[in-house]
mmCIF file of C-alpha atoms in Angstrom:
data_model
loop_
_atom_site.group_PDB
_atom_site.id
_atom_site.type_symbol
_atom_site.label_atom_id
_atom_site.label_comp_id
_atom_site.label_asym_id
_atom_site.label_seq_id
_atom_site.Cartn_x
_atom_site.Cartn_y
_atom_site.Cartn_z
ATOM 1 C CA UNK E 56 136.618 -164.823 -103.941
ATOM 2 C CA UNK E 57 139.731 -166.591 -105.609
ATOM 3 C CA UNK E 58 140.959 -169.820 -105.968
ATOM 4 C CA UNK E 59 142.705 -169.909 -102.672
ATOM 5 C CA UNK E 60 139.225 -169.184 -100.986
ATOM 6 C CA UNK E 61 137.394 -171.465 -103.322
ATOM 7 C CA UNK E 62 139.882 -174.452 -102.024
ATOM 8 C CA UNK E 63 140.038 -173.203 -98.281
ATOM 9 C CA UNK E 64 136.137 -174.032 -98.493
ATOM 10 C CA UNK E 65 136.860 -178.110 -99.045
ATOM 11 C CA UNK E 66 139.880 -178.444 -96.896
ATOM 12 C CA UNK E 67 142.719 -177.152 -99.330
ATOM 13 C CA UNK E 68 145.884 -175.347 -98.664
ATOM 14 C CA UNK E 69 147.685 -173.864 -101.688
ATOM 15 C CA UNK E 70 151.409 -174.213 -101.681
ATOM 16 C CA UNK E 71 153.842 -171.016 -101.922
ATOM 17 C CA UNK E 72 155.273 -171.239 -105.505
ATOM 18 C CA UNK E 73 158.503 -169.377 -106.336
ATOM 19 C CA UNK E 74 157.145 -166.485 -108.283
ATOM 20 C CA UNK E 75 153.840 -166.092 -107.176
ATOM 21 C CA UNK E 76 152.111 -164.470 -104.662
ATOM 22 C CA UNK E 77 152.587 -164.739 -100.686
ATOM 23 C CA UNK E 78 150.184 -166.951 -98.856
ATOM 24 C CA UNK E 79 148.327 -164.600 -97.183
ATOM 25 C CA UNK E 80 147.076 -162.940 -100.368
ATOM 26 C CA UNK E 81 143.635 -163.819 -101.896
ATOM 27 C CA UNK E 82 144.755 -163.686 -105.592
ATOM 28 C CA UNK E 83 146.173 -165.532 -108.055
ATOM 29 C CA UNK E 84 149.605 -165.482 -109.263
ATOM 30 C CA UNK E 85 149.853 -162.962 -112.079
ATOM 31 C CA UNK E 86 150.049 -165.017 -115.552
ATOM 32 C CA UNK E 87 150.478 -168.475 -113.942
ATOM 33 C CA UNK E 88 148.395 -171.222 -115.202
ATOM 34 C CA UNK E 89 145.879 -172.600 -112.824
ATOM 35 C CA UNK E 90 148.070 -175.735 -112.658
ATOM 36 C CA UNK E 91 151.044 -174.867 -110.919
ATOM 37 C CA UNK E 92 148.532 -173.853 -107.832
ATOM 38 C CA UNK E 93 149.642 -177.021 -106.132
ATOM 39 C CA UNK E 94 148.219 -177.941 -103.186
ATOM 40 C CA UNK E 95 146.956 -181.130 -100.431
ATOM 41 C CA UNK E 96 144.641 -181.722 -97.567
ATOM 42 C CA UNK E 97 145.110 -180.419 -94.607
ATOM 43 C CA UNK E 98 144.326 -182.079 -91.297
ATOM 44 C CA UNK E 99 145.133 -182.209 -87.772
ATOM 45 C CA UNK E 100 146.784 -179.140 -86.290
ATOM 46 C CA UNK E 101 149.633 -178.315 -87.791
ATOM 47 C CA UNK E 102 148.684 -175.282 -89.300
ATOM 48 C CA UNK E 103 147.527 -173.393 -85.991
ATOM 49 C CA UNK E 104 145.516 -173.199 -82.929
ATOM 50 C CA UNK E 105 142.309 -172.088 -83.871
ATOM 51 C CA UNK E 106 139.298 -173.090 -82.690
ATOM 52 C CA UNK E 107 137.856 -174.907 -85.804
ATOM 53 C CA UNK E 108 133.863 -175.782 -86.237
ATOM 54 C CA UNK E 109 133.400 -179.361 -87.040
ATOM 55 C CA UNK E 110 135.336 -182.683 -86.202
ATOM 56 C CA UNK E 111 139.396 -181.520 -87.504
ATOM 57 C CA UNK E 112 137.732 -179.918 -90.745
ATOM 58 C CA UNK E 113 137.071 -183.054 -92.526
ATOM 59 C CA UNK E 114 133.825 -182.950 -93.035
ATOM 60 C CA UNK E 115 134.178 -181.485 -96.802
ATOM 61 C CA UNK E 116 137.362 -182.668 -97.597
ATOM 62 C CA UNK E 117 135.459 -186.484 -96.847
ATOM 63 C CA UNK E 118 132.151 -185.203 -98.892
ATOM 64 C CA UNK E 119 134.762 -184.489 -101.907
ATOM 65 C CA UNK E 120 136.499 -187.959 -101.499
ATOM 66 C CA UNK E 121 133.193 -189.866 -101.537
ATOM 67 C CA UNK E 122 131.575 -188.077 -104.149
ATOM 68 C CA UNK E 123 134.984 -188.832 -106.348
ATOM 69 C CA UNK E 124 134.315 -192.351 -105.397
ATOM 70 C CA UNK E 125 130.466 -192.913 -105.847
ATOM 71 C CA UNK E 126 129.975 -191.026 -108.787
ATOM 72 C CA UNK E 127 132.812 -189.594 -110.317
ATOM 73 C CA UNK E 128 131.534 -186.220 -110.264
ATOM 74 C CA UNK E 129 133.173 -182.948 -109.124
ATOM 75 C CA UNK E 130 132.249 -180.559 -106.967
ATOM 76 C CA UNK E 131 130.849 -177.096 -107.787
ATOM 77 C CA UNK E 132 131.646 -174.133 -105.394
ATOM 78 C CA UNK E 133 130.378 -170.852 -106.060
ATOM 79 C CA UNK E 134 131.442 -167.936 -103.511
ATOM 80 C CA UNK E 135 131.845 -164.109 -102.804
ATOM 81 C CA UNK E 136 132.788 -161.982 -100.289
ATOM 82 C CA UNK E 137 130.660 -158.726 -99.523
ATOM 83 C CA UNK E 138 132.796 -155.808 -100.994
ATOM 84 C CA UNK E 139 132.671 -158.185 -104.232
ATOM 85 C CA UNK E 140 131.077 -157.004 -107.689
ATOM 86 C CA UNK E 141 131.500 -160.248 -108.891
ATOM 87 C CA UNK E 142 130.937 -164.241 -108.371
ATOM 88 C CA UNK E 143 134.056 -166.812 -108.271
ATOM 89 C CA UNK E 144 133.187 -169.983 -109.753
ATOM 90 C CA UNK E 145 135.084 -173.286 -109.178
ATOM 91 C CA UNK E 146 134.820 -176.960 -110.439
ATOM 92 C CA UNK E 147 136.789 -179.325 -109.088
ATOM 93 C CA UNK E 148 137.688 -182.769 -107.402
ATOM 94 C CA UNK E 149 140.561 -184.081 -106.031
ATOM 95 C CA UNK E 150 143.516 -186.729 -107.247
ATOM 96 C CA UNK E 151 143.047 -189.601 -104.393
ATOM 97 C CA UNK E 152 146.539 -190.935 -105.074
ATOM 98 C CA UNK E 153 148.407 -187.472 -105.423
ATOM 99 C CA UNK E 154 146.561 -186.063 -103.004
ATOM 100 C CA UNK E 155 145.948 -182.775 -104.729
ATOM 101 C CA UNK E 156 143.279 -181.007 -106.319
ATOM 102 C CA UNK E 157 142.151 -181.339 -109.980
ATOM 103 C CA UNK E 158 140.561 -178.120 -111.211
ATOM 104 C CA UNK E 159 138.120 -178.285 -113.998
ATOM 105 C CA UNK E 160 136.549 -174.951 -114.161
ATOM 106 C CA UNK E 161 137.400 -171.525 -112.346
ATOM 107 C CA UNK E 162 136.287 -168.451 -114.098
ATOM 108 C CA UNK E 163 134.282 -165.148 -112.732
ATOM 109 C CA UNK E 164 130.602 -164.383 -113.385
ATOM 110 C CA UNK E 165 128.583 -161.079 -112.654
ATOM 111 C CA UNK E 166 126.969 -160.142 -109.648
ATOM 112 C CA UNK E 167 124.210 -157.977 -109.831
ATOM 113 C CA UNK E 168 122.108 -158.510 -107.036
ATOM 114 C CA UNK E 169 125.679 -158.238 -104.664
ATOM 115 C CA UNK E 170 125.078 -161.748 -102.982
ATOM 116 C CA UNK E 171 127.668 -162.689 -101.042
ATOM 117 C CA UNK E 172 128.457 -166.349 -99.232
ATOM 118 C CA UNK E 173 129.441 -169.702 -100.261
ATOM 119 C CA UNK E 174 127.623 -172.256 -102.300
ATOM 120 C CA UNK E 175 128.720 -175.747 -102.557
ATOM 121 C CA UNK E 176 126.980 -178.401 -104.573
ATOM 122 C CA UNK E 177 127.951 -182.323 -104.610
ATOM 123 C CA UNK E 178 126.343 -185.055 -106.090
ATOM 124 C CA UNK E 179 127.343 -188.601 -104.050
ATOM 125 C CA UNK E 180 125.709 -192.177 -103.967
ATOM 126 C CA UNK E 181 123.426 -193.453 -101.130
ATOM 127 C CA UNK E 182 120.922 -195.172 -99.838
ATOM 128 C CA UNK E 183 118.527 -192.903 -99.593
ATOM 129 C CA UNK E 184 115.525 -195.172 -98.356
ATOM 130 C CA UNK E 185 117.576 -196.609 -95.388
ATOM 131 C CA UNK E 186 119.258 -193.195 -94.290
ATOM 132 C CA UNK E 187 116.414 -190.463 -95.314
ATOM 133 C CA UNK E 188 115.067 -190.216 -91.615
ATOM 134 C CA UNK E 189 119.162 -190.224 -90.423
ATOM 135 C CA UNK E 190 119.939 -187.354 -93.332
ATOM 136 C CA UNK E 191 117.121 -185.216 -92.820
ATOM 137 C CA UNK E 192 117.601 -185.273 -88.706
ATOM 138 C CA UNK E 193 121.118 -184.325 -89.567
ATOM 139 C CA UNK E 194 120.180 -181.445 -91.640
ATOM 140 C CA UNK E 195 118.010 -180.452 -88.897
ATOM 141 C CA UNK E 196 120.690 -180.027 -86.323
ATOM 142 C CA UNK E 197 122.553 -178.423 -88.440
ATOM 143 C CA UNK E 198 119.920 -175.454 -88.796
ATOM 144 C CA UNK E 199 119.212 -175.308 -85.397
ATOM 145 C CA UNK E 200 123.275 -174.582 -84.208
ATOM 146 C CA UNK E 201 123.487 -171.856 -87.513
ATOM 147 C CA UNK E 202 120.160 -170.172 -87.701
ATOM 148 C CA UNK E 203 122.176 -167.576 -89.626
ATOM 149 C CA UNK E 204 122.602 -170.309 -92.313
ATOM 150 C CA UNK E 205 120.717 -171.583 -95.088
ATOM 151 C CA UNK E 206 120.584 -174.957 -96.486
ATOM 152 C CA UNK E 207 118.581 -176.635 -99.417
ATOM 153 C CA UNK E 208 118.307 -180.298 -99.813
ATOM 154 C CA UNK E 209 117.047 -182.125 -102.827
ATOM 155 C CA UNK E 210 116.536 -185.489 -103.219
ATOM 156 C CA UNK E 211 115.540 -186.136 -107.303
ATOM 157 C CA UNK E 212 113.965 -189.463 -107.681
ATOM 158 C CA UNK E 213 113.220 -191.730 -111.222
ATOM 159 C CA UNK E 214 109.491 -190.896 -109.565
ATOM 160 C CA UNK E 215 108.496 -187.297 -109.793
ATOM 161 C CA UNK E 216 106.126 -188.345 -106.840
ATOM 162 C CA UNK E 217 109.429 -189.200 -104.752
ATOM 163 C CA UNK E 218 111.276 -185.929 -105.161
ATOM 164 C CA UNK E 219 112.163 -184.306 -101.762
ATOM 165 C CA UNK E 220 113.061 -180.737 -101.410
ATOM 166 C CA UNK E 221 113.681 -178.957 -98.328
ATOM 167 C CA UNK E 222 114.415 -176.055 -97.246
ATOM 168 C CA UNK E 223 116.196 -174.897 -93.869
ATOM 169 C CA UNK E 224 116.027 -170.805 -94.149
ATOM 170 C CA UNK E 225 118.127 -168.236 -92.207
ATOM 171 C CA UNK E 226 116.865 -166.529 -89.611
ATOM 172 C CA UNK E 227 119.123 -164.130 -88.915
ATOM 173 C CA UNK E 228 122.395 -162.051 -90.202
ATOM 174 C CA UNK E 229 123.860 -162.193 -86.949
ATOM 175 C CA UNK E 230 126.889 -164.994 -86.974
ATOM 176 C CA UNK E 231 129.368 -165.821 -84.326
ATOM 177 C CA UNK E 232 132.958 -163.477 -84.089
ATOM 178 C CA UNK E 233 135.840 -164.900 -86.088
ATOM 179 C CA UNK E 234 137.881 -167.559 -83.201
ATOM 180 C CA UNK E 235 141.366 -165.957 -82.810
ATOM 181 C CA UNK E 236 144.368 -167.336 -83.514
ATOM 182 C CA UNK E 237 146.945 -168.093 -80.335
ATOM 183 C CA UNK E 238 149.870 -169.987 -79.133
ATOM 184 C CA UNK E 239 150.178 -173.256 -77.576
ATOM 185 C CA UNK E 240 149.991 -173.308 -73.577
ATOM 186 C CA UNK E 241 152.492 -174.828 -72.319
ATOM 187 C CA UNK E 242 150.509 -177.381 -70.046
ATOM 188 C CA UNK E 243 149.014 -178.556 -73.523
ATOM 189 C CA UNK E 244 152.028 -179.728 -75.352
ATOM 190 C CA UNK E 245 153.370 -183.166 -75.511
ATOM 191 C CA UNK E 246 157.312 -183.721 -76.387
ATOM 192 C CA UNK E 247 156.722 -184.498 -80.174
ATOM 193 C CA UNK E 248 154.984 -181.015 -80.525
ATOM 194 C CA UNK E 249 157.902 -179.415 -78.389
ATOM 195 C CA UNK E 250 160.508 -180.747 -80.988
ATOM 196 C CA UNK E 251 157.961 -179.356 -83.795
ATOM 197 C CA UNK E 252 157.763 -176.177 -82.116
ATOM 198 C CA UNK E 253 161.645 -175.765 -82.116
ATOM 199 C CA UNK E 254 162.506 -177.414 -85.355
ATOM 200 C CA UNK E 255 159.921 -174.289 -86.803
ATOM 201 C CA UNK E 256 161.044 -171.129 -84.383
ATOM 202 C CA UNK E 257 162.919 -168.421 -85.665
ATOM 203 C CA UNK E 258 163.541 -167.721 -82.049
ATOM 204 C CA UNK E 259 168.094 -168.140 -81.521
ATOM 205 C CA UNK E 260 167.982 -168.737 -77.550
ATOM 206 C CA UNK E 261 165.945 -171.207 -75.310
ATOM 207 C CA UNK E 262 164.751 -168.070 -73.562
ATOM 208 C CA UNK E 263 163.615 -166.117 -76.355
ATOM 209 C CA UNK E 264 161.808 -169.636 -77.386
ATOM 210 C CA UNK E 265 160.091 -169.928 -73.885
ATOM 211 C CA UNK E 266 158.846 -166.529 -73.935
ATOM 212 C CA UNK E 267 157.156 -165.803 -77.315
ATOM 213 C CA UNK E 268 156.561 -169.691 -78.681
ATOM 214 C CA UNK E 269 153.920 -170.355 -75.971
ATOM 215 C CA UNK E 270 151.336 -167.910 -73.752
ATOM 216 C CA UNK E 271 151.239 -167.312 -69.942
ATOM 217 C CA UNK E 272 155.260 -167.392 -70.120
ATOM 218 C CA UNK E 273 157.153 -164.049 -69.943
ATOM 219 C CA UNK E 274 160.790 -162.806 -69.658
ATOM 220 C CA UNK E 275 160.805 -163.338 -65.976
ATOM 221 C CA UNK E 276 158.690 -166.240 -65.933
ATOM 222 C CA UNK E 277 161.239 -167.811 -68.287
ATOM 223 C CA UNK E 278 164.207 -167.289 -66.867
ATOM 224 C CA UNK E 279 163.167 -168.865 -63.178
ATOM 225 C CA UNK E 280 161.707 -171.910 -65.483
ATOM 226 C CA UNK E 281 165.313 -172.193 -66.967
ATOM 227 C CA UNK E 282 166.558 -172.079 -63.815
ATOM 228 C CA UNK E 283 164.587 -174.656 -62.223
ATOM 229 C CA UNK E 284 165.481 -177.138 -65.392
ATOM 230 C CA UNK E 285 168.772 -177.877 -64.425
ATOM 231 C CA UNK E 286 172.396 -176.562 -64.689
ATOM 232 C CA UNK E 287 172.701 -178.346 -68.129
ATOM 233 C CA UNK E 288 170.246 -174.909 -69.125
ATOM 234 C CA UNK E 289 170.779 -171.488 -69.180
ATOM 235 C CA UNK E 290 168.776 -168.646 -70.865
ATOM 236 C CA UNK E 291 171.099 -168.355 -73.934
ATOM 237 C CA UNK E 292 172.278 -171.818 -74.991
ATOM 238 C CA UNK E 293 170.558 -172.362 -79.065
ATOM 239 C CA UNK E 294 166.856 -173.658 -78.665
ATOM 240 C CA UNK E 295 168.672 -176.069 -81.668
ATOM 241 C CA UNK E 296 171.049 -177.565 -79.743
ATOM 242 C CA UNK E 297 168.908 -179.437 -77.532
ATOM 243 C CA UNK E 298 169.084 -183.015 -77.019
ATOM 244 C CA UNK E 299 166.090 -185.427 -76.626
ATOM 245 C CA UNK E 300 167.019 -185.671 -72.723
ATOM 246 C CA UNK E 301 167.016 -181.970 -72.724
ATOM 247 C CA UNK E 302 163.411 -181.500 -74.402
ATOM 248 C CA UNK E 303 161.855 -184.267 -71.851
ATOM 249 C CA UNK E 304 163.127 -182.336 -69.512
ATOM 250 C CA UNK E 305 161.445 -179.063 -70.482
ATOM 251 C CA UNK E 306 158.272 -181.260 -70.985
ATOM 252 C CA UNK E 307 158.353 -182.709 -67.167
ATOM 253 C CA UNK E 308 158.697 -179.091 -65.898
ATOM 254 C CA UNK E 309 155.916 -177.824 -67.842
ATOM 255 C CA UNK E 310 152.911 -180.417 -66.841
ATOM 256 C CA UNK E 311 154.566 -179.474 -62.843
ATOM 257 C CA UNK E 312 155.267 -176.053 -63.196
ATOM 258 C CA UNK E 313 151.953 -173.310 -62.383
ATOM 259 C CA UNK E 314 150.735 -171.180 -65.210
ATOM 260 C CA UNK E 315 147.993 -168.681 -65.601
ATOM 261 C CA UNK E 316 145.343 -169.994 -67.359
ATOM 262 C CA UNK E 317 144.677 -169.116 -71.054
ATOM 263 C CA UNK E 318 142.556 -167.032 -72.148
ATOM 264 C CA UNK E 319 138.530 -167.602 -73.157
ATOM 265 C CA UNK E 320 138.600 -164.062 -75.415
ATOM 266 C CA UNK E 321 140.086 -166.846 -78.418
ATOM 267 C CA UNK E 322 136.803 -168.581 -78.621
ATOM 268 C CA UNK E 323 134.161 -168.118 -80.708
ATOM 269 C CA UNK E 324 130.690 -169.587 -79.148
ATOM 270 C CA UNK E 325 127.523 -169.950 -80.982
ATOM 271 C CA UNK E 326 125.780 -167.733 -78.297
ATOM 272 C CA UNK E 327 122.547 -168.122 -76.145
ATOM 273 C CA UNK E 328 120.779 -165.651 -79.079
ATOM 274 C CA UNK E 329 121.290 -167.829 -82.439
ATOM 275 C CA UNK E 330 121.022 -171.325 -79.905
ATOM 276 C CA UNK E 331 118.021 -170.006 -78.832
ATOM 277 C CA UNK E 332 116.780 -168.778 -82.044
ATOM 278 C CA UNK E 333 117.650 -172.155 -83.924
ATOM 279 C CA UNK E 334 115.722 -174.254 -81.729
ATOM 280 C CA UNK E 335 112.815 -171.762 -82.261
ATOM 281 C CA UNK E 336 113.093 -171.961 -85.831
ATOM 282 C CA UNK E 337 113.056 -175.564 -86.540
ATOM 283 C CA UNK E 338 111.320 -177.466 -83.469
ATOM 284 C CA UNK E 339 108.738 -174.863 -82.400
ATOM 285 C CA UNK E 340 108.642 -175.859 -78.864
ATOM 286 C CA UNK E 341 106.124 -175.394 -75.903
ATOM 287 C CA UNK E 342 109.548 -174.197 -73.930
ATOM 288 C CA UNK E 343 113.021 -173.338 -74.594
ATOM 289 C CA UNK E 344 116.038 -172.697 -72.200
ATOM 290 C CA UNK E 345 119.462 -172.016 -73.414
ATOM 291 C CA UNK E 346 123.050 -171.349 -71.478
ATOM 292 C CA UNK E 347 126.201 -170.692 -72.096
ATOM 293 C CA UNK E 348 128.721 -170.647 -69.985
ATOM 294 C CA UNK E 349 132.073 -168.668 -69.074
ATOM 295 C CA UNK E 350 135.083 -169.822 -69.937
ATOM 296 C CA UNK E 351 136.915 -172.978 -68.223
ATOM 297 C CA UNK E 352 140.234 -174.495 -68.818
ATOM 298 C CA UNK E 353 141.306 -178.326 -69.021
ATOM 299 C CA UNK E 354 144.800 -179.570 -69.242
ATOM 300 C CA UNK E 355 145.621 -176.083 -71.224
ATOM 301 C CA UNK E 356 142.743 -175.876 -73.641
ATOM 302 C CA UNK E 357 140.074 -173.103 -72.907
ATOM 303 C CA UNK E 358 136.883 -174.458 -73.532
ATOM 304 C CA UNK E 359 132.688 -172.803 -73.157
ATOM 305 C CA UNK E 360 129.850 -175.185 -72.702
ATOM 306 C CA UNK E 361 126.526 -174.262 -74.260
ATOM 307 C CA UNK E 362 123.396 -176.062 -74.305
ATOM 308 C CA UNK E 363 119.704 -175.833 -75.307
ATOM 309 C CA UNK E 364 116.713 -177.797 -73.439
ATOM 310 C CA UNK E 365 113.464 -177.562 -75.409
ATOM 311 C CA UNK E 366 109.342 -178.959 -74.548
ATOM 312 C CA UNK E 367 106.941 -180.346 -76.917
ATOM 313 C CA UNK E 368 107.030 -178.483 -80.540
ATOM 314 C CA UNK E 369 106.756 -179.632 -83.827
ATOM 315 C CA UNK E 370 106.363 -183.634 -85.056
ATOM 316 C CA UNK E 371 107.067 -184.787 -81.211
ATOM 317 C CA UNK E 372 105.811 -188.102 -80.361
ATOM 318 C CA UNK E 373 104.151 -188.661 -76.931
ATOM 319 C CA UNK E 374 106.004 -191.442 -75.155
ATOM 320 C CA UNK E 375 105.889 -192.874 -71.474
ATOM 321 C CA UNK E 376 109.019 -193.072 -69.760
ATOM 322 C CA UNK E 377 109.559 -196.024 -66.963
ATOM 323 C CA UNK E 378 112.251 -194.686 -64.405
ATOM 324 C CA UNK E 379 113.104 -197.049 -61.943
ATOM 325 C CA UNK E 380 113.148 -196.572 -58.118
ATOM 326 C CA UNK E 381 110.269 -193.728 -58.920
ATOM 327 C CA UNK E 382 107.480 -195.925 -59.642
#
């Protein structure tokens, strides 16, 4: 896996540099010096709708930042893909104030045994006697949601006696289908991402913007939405040449207007099979019941709910429970 990979992994985005490669290729610019990979965390949604695992991908990128802080120590990533021969090694950590990464180390190593995944090692400051029942009980959730995961945690102590090392192992290969990317419904947008959405289209006419900037809205669709705007619209005025009135206006009709909902097929649940299997693996219940459900839609965003409802297992306490009006 290359650089861009390695960085993808803690929140990075590298920057299009005149002379290298496009973005969409895995692979270094031919020659360049690791330096002129410029590049800055990304967050929010700027960069697509894509159903994304984890609160607005931050998780890493805020792992990085406190590590920097705490100890002053970089972060180690090691990674590859399956049809790799080969390992891609990366140190790093990140600038604070420039907001871009600093890269220490990134170099190839062999792989004989044809592992393939991601590896990232941090070293950060805590209080480990306060927060070791809150850390552990987080690691634990996380290996019951991605039983096709595997985590190690280590805890080294000044006391050999006080070392802690767990490990949460996989349980299976099988692993959720990639979330597609889509367009923005149009009962999802607010005005601000409306003027994004234009200031970004290649798209010449409002009805060329209408039709292939959002889903749910073809030709036809588009033209009786144009036509219900207003006669200050027509199909092929310049989607730049709109005015601030104008744009409200397009906003008002969308949250009134009907549109077909989106589609569910974008998602990309964890499944009743690994939910199931997680809580199997790490609580060892009495009884287990999982769901998931079809697809619904709020406000423009599809959306699946899964849960998992588990009895007695491993390290449960026995407790009575008072509920009033029954007693």
């Amino acid at each position: 896996m290359a650089l861009r990979n390695c960085l993808h992994l803690v929140g990075f985005e590298l920057e299009t540099l005149k002379g290298s490669k496009p973005q969409g290729s895995s692979q270094l610019p031919a020659g360049q010096p690791l330096r002129v990979c410029a590049s800055t965390v990304l967050s929010g949604t700027k960069y697509g709708l894509k159903q994304t695992r984890g609160k607005f991908g931050l998780g890493a990128k805020m792992a990085l930042i406190w590590s920097k802080m705490s100890t002053g120590l970089p972060i180690e990533i090691t990674s590859s893909m399956n049809s790799q021969n080969y390992t891609s090694f990366c140190r790093l950590d990140i600038d604070i104030h420039k907001n871009v990464p600093h890269i220490h180390i990134h170099e190839k190593g062999e792989n004989k045994e044809r592992w393939h995944g991601a590896e990232i090692q941090i070293v950060i400051e805590g209080n480990w006697t306060t927060y070791r029942s809150k850390i552990l009980h987080y690691m634990r959730q996380m290996a019951v949601i991605t039983p096709y995961a595997q985590f190690l945690f280590q805890f080294v102590s000044d006391s050999p006696e006080k070392n802690v090392t767990i490990r949460f192992t996989r349980r299976t290969d099988i692993m959720p289908s990639v979330p597609l990317e889509t367009k923005y419904h149009p009962s999802a947008v607010d005005i601000l991402l409306i003027k994004r959405l234009i200031t970004e289209t290649s798209k010449q006419t409002l009805l060329q913007f209408l039709q292939h900037e959002f889903v749910n809205i073809g030709k036809s669709h588009a033209e009786r939405l144009i036509g219900e705007m207003g006669p200050d619209f027509s199909p092929k005025m310049s989607v730049k040449s709109l005015t601030p009135q104008q744009i409200v206006r397009i906003h008002q009709l969308f949250r009134q207007a009907k549109f077909d909902d989106p589609s569910g097929d974008i998602l990309s649940p964890a499944g009743e099979y690994n939910l199931r299997l997680g809580i199997i693996k790490e609580l060892h219940p009495d009884m287990v019941a999982t769901f998931s459900g079809s697809a619904q839609v709020f406000e423009g965003h599809p959306f699946i709910v899964e849960a998992g409802v588990s009895v007695g297992g491993k390290d449960v306490k026995q407790v009575l429970m008072l509920l009033p009006g029954l007693l």
